[in-house]
């Protein structure tokens, strides 16, 4: 939690105003942030200086794991975060690749599970990583990349957290995740939960101990209409100790994640938090 607050403070104190063409808003911006999560010690990096909707964050990630491309499928899991980008983003609404209501196009999970090969067929990146790690193999390329510039025009948004790189040292699994663009008041709440949970889940289904997760962010920003709430409300609050994440131990394979797992298979224990803060969202 302290590293999150330090990043917020750094943006408020040292950030530079940058105008963003896509949203038409100015963002207070810093470059380069390195966050680290103690998955081994189950220090769940949930924001405590406001109420954080961690279930929606896990649901969103489960949708990526399943390769979903429809905001309706995300809603069915308990996550509304793709509604606006799928249905209110003017450029995407005009795009001939959009297949209708709720379609997100070839984003995130579609690339992770069905990356198109130029000679036909698809690559299932996640399946390959799970299979290797389950055999105790780290080929130094256990990478899942959602970043496919050749298909950006076929999706509603370029991926923000775009690459997840797993590493095995002995029987301990590590994860390094890369993010090109980060909405610190809203998106990072979710992304911290997702990086942590991804490592915890992958360790569980491949039969390894979880180590640390490393989260590397390039452009970290606060939108102009979020700044006062962050500076004058959230940053004035004292954080509580980190809660713990409990995952149903019956989840044992990628197939389990693809078929029967729901949000009821995740619990957070000892979550103490301050009141909710409703930050504006930019489409
Ligand atoms: N501007 C922007 N920021 C983002 O963080 C973001 C995007 N766009 N577009 C794609 C996804 C969607 N994500 C989102 C979208 C909405 C919330 C949000 O509204 N969160 C609220 C309430 C969530 C709930 O009730 O479930 C929050 O207070 O955290 C968070 C992440 C993250 N991404
Ligand atoms: O997982 C996510 C997804 C999105 N974001 C934020 C970061 C930016 O504020 C927007 C995306 O806009 P771009 O113009 O494509 O950079 O969404 C996030 O923080 N986390």
PDB file of N, CA and C in Angstrom, residues 213-248:
ATOM      1  N   UNK A 213       5.924 -10.934  -7.269  1.00  0.00           N
ATOM      2  CA  UNK A 213       5.461 -10.432  -8.569  1.00  0.00           C
ATOM      3  C   UNK A 213       6.008  -9.020  -8.743  1.00  0.00           C
ATOM      4  N   UNK A 214       6.558  -8.759  -9.926  1.00  0.00           N
ATOM      5  CA  UNK A 214       7.156  -7.458 -10.237  1.00  0.00           C
ATOM      6  C   UNK A 214       6.303  -6.775 -11.304  1.00  0.00           C
ATOM      7  N   UNK A 215       5.905  -5.536 -11.020  1.00  0.00           N
ATOM      8  CA  UNK A 215       4.968  -4.820 -11.887  1.00  0.00           C
ATOM      9  C   UNK A 215       5.651  -3.548 -12.368  1.00  0.00           C
ATOM     10  N   UNK A 216       5.930  -3.475 -13.676  1.00  0.00           N
ATOM     11  CA  UNK A 216       6.687  -2.352 -14.232  1.00  0.00           C
ATOM     12  C   UNK A 216       5.791  -1.483 -15.098  1.00  0.00           C
ATOM     13  N   UNK A 217       5.697  -0.228 -14.702  1.00  0.00           N
ATOM     14  CA  UNK A 217       4.780   0.693 -15.377  1.00  0.00           C
ATOM     15  C   UNK A 217       5.584   1.792 -16.064  1.00  0.00           C
ATOM     16  N   UNK A 218       5.211   2.130 -17.280  1.00  0.00           N
ATOM     17  CA  UNK A 218       5.903   3.212 -17.999  1.00  0.00           C
ATOM     18  C   UNK A 218       5.195   4.552 -17.724  1.00  0.00           C
ATOM     19  N   UNK A 219       4.061   4.812 -18.355  1.00  0.00           N
ATOM     20  CA  UNK A 219       3.379   6.104 -18.191  1.00  0.00           C
ATOM     21  C   UNK A 219       2.304   5.976 -17.101  1.00  0.00           C
ATOM     22  N   UNK A 220       2.570   6.603 -15.945  1.00  0.00           N
ATOM     23  CA  UNK A 220       1.613   6.540 -14.821  1.00  0.00           C
ATOM     24  C   UNK A 220       0.990   7.921 -14.658  1.00  0.00           C
ATOM     25  N   UNK A 221      -0.351   7.977 -14.699  1.00  0.00           N
ATOM     26  CA  UNK A 221      -0.994   9.297 -14.738  1.00  0.00           C
ATOM     27  C   UNK A 221      -2.252   9.395 -13.881  1.00  0.00           C
ATOM     28  N   UNK A 222      -2.576  10.641 -13.569  1.00  0.00           N
ATOM     29  CA  UNK A 222      -3.835  10.982 -12.906  1.00  0.00           C
ATOM     30  C   UNK A 222      -4.542  11.969 -13.832  1.00  0.00           C
ATOM     31  N   UNK A 223      -5.788  11.673 -14.239  1.00  0.00           N
ATOM     32  CA  UNK A 223      -6.540  12.592 -15.116  1.00  0.00           C
ATOM     33  C   UNK A 223      -6.874  13.864 -14.336  1.00  0.00           C
ATOM     34  N   UNK A 224      -6.985  14.980 -15.069  1.00  0.00           N
ATOM     35  CA  UNK A 224      -7.195  16.275 -14.405  1.00  0.00           C
ATOM     36  C   UNK A 224      -8.443  16.283 -13.520  1.00  0.00           C
ATOM     37  N   UNK A 225      -9.504  15.549 -13.950  1.00  0.00           N
ATOM     38  CA  UNK A 225     -10.739  15.563 -13.147  1.00  0.00           C
ATOM     39  C   UNK A 225     -10.673  14.600 -11.953  1.00  0.00           C
ATOM     40  N   UNK A 226      -9.550  13.889 -11.787  1.00  0.00           N
ATOM     41  CA  UNK A 226      -9.369  13.000 -10.626  1.00  0.00           C
ATOM     42  C   UNK A 226      -8.446  13.605  -9.572  1.00  0.00           C
ATOM     43  N   UNK A 227      -7.729  14.663  -9.975  1.00  0.00           N
ATOM     44  CA  UNK A 227      -6.619  15.136  -9.156  1.00  0.00           C
ATOM     45  C   UNK A 227      -7.029  15.605  -7.757  1.00  0.00           C
ATOM     46  N   UNK A 228      -8.078  16.415  -7.677  1.00  0.00           N
ATOM     47  CA  UNK A 228      -8.454  16.974  -6.368  1.00  0.00           C
ATOM     48  C   UNK A 228      -8.841  15.851  -5.398  1.00  0.00           C
ATOM     49  N   UNK A 229      -9.583  14.847  -5.889  1.00  0.00           N
ATOM     50  CA  UNK A 229      -9.975  13.730  -5.019  1.00  0.00           C
ATOM     51  C   UNK A 229      -8.748  12.967  -4.513  1.00  0.00           C
ATOM     52  N   UNK A 230      -7.783  12.771  -5.395  1.00  0.00           N
ATOM     53  CA  UNK A 230      -6.574  12.053  -4.980  1.00  0.00           C
ATOM     54  C   UNK A 230      -5.774  12.878  -3.961  1.00  0.00           C
ATOM     55  N   UNK A 231      -5.524  14.139  -4.314  1.00  0.00           N
ATOM     56  CA  UNK A 231      -4.645  14.984  -3.488  1.00  0.00           C
ATOM     57  C   UNK A 231      -5.298  15.351  -2.154  1.00  0.00           C
ATOM     58  N   UNK A 232      -6.570  15.722  -2.193  1.00  0.00           N
ATOM     59  CA  UNK A 232      -7.198  16.300  -1.001  1.00  0.00           C
ATOM     60  C   UNK A 232      -7.987  15.284  -0.178  1.00  0.00           C
ATOM     61  N   UNK A 233      -8.289  14.137  -0.746  1.00  0.00           N
ATOM     62  CA  UNK A 233      -9.055  13.127   0.001  1.00  0.00           C
ATOM     63  C   UNK A 233      -8.220  11.865   0.208  1.00  0.00           C
ATOM     64  N   UNK A 234      -7.929  11.143  -0.879  1.00  0.00           N
ATOM     65  CA  UNK A 234      -7.295   9.827  -0.688  1.00  0.00           C
ATOM     66  C   UNK A 234      -5.909   9.918  -0.049  1.00  0.00           C
ATOM     67  N   UNK A 235      -5.132  10.925  -0.473  1.00  0.00           N
ATOM     68  CA  UNK A 235      -3.767  11.025   0.069  1.00  0.00           C
ATOM     69  C   UNK A 235      -3.734  11.549   1.506  1.00  0.00           C
ATOM     70  N   UNK A 236      -4.883  11.991   2.005  1.00  0.00           N
ATOM     71  CA  UNK A 236      -4.922  12.466   3.403  1.00  0.00           C
ATOM     72  C   UNK A 236      -5.187  11.325   4.384  1.00  0.00           C
ATOM     73  N   UNK A 237      -5.478  10.139   3.871  1.00  0.00           N
ATOM     74  CA  UNK A 237      -5.880   9.025   4.729  1.00  0.00           C
ATOM     75  C   UNK A 237      -4.703   8.128   5.090  1.00  0.00           C
ATOM     76  N   UNK A 238      -4.786   7.496   6.271  1.00  0.00           N
ATOM     77  CA  UNK A 238      -3.750   6.555   6.730  1.00  0.00           C
ATOM     78  C   UNK A 238      -4.113   5.155   6.241  1.00  0.00           C
ATOM     79  N   UNK A 239      -3.179   4.424   5.624  1.00  0.00           N
ATOM     80  CA  UNK A 239      -3.496   3.072   5.147  1.00  0.00           C
ATOM     81  C   UNK A 239      -3.663   2.068   6.289  1.00  0.00           C
ATOM     82  N   UNK A 240      -4.396   0.993   6.023  1.00  0.00           N
ATOM     83  CA  UNK A 240      -4.531  -0.141   6.942  1.00  0.00           C
ATOM     84  C   UNK A 240      -3.578  -1.262   6.491  1.00  0.00           C
ATOM     85  N   UNK A 241      -3.326  -2.258   7.362  1.00  0.00           N
ATOM     86  CA  UNK A 241      -2.453  -3.375   6.950  1.00  0.00           C
ATOM     87  C   UNK A 241      -3.045  -4.148   5.759  1.00  0.00           C
ATOM     88  N   UNK A 242      -2.171  -4.833   5.018  1.00  0.00           N
ATOM     89  CA  UNK A 242      -2.611  -5.583   3.835  1.00  0.00           C
ATOM     90  C   UNK A 242      -3.488  -6.763   4.232  1.00  0.00           C
ATOM     91  N   UNK A 243      -4.578  -7.008   3.492  1.00  0.00           N
ATOM     92  CA  UNK A 243      -5.393  -8.207   3.715  1.00  0.00           C
ATOM     93  C   UNK A 243      -4.750  -9.437   3.048  1.00  0.00           C
ATOM     94  N   UNK A 244      -5.416 -10.579   3.119  1.00  0.00           N
ATOM     95  CA  UNK A 244      -4.913 -11.801   2.486  1.00  0.00           C
ATOM     96  C   UNK A 244      -5.942 -12.311   1.469  1.00  0.00           C
ATOM     97  N   UNK A 245      -5.412 -12.908   0.391  1.00  0.00           N
ATOM     98  CA  UNK A 245      -6.280 -13.502  -0.634  1.00  0.00           C
ATOM     99  C   UNK A 245      -6.361 -15.009  -0.415  1.00  0.00           C
ATOM    100  N   UNK A 246      -7.576 -15.533  -0.425  1.00  0.00           N
ATOM    101  CA  UNK A 246      -7.768 -16.978  -0.274  1.00  0.00           C
ATOM    102  C   UNK A 246      -8.387 -17.509  -1.571  1.00  0.00           C
ATOM    103  N   UNK A 247      -7.700 -18.471  -2.182  1.00  0.00           N
ATOM    104  CA  UNK A 247      -8.180 -19.049  -3.449  1.00  0.00           C
ATOM    105  C   UNK A 247      -8.606 -20.487  -3.192  1.00  0.00           C
ATOM    106  N   UNK A 248      -9.734 -20.889  -3.739  1.00  0.00           N
ATOM    107  CA  UNK A 248     -10.222 -22.262  -3.586  1.00  0.00           C
ATOM    108  C   UNK A 248      -9.130 -23.258  -4.023  1.00  0.00           C
TER     109      UNK A 248
END
